[in-house]
PDB file of C-alpha atoms in Angstrom:
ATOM      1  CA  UNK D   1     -14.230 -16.602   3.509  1.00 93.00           C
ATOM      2  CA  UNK D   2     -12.242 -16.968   0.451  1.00 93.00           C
ATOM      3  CA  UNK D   3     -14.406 -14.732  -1.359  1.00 95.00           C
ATOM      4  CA  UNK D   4     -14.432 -12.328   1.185  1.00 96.00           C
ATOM      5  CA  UNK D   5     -10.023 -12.202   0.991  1.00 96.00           C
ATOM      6  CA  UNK D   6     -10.523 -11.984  -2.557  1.00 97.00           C
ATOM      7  CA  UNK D   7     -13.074  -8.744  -2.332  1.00 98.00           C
ATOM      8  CA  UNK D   8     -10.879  -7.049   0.726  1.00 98.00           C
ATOM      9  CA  UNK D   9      -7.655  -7.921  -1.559  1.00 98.00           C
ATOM     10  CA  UNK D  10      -9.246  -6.159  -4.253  1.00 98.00           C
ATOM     11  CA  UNK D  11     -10.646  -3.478  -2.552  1.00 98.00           C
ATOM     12  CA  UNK D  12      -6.537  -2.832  -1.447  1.00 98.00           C
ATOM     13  CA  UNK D  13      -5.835  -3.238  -4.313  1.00 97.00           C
ATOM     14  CA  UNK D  14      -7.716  -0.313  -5.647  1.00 97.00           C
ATOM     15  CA  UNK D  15      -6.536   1.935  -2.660  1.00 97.00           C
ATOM     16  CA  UNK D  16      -2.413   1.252  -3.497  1.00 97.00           C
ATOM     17  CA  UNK D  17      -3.265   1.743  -7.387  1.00 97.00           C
ATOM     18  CA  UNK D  18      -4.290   5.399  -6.720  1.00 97.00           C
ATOM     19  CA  UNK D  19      -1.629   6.289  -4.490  1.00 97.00           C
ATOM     20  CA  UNK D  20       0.685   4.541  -6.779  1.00 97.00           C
ATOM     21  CA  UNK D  21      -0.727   6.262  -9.435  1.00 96.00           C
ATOM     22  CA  UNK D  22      -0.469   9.861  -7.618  1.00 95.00           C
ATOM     23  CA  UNK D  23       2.909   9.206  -6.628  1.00 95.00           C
ATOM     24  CA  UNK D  24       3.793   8.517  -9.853  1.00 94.00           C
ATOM     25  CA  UNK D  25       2.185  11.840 -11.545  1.00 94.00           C
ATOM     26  CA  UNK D  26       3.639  13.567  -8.700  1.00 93.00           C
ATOM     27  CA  UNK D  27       7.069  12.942  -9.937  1.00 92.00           C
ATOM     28  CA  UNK D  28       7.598  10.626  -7.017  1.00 91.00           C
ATOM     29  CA  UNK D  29      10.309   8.615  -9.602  1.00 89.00           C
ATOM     30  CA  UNK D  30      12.079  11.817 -10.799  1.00 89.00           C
ATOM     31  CA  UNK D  31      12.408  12.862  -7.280  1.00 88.00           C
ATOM     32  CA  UNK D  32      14.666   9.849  -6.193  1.00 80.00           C
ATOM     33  CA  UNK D  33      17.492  11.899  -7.782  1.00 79.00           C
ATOM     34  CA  UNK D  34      17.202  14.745  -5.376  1.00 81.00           C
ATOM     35  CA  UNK D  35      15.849  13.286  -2.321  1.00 81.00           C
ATOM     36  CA  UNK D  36      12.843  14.861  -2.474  1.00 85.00           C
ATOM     37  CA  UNK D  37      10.767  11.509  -1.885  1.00 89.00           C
ATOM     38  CA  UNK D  38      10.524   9.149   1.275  1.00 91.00           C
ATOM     39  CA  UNK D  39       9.480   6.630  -0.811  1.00 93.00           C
ATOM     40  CA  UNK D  40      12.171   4.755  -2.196  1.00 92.00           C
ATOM     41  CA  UNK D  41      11.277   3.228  -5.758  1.00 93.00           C
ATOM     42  CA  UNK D  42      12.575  -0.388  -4.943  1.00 94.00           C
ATOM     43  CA  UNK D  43      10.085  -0.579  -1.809  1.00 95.00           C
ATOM     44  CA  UNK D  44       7.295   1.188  -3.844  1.00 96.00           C
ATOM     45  CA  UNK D  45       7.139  -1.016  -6.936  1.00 96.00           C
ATOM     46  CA  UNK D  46       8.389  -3.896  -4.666  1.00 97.00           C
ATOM     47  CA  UNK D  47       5.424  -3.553  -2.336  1.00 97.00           C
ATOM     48  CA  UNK D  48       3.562  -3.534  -5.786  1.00 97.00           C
ATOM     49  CA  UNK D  49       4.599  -6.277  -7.743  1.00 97.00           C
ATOM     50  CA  UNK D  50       4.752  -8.418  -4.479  1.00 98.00           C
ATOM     51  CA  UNK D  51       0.868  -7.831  -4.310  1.00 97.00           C
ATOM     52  CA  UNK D  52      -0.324  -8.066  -7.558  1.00 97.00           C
ATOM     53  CA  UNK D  53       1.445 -11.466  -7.805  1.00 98.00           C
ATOM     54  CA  UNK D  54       0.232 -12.775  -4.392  1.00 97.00           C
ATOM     55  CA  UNK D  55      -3.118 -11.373  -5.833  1.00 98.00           C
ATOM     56  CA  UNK D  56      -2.799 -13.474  -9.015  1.00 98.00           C
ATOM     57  CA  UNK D  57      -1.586 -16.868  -6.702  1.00 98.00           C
ATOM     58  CA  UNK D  58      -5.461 -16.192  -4.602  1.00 97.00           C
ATOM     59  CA  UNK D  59      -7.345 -16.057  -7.486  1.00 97.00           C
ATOM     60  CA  UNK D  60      -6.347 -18.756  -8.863  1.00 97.00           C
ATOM     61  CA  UNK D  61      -6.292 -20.454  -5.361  1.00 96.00           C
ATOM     62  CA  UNK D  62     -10.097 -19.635  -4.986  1.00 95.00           C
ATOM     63  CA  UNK D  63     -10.396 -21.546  -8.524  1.00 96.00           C
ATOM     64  CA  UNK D  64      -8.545 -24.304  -7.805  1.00 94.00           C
ATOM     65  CA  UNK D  65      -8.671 -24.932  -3.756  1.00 87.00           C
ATOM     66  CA  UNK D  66      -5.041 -26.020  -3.484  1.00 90.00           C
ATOM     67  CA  UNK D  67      -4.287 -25.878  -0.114  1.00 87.00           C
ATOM     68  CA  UNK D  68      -0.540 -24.964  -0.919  1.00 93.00           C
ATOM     69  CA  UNK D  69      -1.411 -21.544  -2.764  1.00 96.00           C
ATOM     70  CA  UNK D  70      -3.270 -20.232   0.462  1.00 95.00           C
ATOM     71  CA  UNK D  71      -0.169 -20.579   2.004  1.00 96.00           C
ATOM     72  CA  UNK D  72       2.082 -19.494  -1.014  1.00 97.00           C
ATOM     73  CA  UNK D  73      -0.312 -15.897  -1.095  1.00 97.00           C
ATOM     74  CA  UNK D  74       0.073 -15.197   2.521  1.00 97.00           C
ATOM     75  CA  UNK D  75       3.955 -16.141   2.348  1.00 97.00           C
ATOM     76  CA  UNK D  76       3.571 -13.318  -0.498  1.00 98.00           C
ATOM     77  CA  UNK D  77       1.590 -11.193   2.053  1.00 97.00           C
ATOM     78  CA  UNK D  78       4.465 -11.128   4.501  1.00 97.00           C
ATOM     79  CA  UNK D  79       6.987  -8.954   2.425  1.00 98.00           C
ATOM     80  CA  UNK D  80       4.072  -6.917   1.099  1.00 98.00           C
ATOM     81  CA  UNK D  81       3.027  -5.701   4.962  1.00 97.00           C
ATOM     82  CA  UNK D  82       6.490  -5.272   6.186  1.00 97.00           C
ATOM     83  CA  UNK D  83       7.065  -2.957   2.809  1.00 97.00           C
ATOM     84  CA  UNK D  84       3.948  -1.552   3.822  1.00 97.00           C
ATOM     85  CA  UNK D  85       5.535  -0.778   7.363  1.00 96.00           C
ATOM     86  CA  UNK D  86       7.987   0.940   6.230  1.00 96.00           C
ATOM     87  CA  UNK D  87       6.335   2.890   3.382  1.00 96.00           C
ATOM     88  CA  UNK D  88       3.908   4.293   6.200  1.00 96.00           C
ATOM     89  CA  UNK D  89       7.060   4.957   8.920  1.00 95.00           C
ATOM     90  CA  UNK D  90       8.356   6.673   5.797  1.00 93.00           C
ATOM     91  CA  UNK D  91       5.047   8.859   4.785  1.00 94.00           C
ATOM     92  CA  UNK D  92       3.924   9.560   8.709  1.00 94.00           C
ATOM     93  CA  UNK D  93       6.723  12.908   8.807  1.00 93.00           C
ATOM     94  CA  UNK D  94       5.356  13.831   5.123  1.00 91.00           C
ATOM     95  CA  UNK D  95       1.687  13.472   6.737  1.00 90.00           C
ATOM     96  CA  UNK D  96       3.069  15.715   9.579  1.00 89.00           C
ATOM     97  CA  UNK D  97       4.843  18.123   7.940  1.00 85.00           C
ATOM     98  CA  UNK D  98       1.706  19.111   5.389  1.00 75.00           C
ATOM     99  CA  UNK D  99      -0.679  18.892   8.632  1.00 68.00           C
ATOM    100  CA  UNK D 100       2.105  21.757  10.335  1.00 72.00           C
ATOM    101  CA  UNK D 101       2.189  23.774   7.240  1.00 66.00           C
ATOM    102  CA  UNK D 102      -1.598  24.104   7.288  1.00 63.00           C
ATOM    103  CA  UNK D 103      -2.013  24.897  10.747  1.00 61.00           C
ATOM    104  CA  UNK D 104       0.558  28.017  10.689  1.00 60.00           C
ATOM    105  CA  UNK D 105      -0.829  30.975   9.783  1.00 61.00           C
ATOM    106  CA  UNK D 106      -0.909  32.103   5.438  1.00 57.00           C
ATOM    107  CA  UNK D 107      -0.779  27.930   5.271  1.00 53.00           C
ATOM    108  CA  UNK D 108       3.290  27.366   5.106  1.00 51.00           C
ATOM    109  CA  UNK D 109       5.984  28.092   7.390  1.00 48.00           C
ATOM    110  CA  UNK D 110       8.330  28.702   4.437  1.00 46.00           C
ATOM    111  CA  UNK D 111       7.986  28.742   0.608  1.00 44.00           C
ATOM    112  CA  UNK D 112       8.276  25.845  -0.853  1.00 46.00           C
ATOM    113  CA  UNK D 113       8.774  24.635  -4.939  1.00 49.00           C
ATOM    114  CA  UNK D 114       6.396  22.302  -6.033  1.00 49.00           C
ATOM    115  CA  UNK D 115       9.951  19.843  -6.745  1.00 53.00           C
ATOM    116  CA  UNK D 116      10.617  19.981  -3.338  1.00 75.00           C
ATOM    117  CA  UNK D 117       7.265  18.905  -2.486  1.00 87.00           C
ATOM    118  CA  UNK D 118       7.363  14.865  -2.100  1.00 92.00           C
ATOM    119  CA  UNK D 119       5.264  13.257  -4.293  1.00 92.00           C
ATOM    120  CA  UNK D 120       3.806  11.377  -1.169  1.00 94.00           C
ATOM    121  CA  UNK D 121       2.666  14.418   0.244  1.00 93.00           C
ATOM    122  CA  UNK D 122      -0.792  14.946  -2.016  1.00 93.00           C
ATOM    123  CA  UNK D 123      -1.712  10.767  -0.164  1.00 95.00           C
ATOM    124  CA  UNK D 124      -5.297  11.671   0.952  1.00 95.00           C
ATOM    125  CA  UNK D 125      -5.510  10.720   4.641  1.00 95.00           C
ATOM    126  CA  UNK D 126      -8.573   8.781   4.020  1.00 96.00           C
ATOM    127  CA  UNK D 127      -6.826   6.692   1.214  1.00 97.00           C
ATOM    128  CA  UNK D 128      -3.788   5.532   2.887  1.00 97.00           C
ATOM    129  CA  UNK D 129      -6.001   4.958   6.311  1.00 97.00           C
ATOM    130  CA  UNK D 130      -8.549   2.589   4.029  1.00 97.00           C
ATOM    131  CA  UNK D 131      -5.846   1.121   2.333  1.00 98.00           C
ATOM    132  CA  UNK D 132      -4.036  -0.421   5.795  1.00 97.00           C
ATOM    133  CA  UNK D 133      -7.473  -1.381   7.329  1.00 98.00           C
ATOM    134  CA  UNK D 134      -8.371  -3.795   4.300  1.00 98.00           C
ATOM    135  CA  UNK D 135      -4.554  -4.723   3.930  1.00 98.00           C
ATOM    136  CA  UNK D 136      -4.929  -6.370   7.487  1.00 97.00           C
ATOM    137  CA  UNK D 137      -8.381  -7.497   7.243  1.00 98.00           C
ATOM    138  CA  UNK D 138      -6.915  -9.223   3.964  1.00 98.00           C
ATOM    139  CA  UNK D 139      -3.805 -10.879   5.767  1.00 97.00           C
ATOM    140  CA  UNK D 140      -5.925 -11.608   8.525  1.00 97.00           C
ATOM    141  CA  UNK D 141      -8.698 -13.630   6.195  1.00 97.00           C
ATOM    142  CA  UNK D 142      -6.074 -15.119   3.944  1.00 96.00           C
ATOM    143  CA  UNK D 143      -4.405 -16.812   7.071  1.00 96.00           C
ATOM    144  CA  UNK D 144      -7.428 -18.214   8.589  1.00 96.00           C
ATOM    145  CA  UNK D 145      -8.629 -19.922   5.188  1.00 95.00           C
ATOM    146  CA  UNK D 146      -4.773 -20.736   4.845  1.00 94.00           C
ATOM    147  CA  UNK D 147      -5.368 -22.701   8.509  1.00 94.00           C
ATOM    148  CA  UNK D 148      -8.407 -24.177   7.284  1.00 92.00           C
ATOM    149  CA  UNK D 149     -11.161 -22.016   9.289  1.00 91.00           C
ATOM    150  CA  UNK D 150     -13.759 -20.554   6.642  1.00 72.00           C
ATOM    151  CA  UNK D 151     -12.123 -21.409   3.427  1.00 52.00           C
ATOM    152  CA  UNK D 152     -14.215 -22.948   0.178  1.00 52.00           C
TER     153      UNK D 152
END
């Protein structure tokens, strides 16, 4: 089952790295200055860094089988979902808002600059909806090999 949190970790993993990467490109840092993004950069890069180390503590977990860095990477996990929370609370009226604006007739209700545009906006749908399902299928294995059920 180890194996299997390592692959659904990974498989996360990939998800976040595009939308961090579209955000990014997007100008979702530039925009911080004018409020254009939900995202706030400190929960974006904290939600990051958070999972790439917990990442780094399972791998070398699944090397070593130390008991204690199960439950150091789902301590890590913790932060990483609630900053995930809020990062979706955040995006949902960004979702909304583009779903409205292509539902009214010509495909916006008013003209909008591509600046005012949050970077969040161009998330695919399918993306951030894979990206949550393996986050909590990865919590979910990395606690039970954490408790002992399934692990190495």
């Amino acid at each position: 089952m180890d194996i299997a949190a390592l692959i659904a970790w990974l498989v996360t993993a990939l998800g976040g790295f595009y939308m961090l990467g579209t955000w990014i490109q997007r100008g979702g840092i530039r925009q911080q200055q004018s409020g254009a993004s939900r995202l706030p950069a400190p929960v974006v890069f904290g939600h990051f860094a958070l999972a790439a180390v917990g990442l780094v503590v399972w791998i070398v977990y699944v090397v070593a089988d130390k008991g204690g860095l199960a439950w150091t990477a789902f301590g890590l996990l913790l932060p990483v979902a609630l900053l995930g929370f809020v990062m979706l609370g955040r995006w949902l009226p960004v979702y909304r808002d583009r779903a409205t604006a292509a539902a009214t007739p010509g495909g916006a209700a008013a003209p909008v600059t591509e600046g005012a545009v949050p970077a969040e906006r161009h998330f695919p749908l399918p993306v951030v909806l894979a990206h949550g399902l393996f986050a909590v299928v990865t919590l979910v294995l990395v606690l039970l090999v954490a408790l002992g059920i399934g692990g190495s």
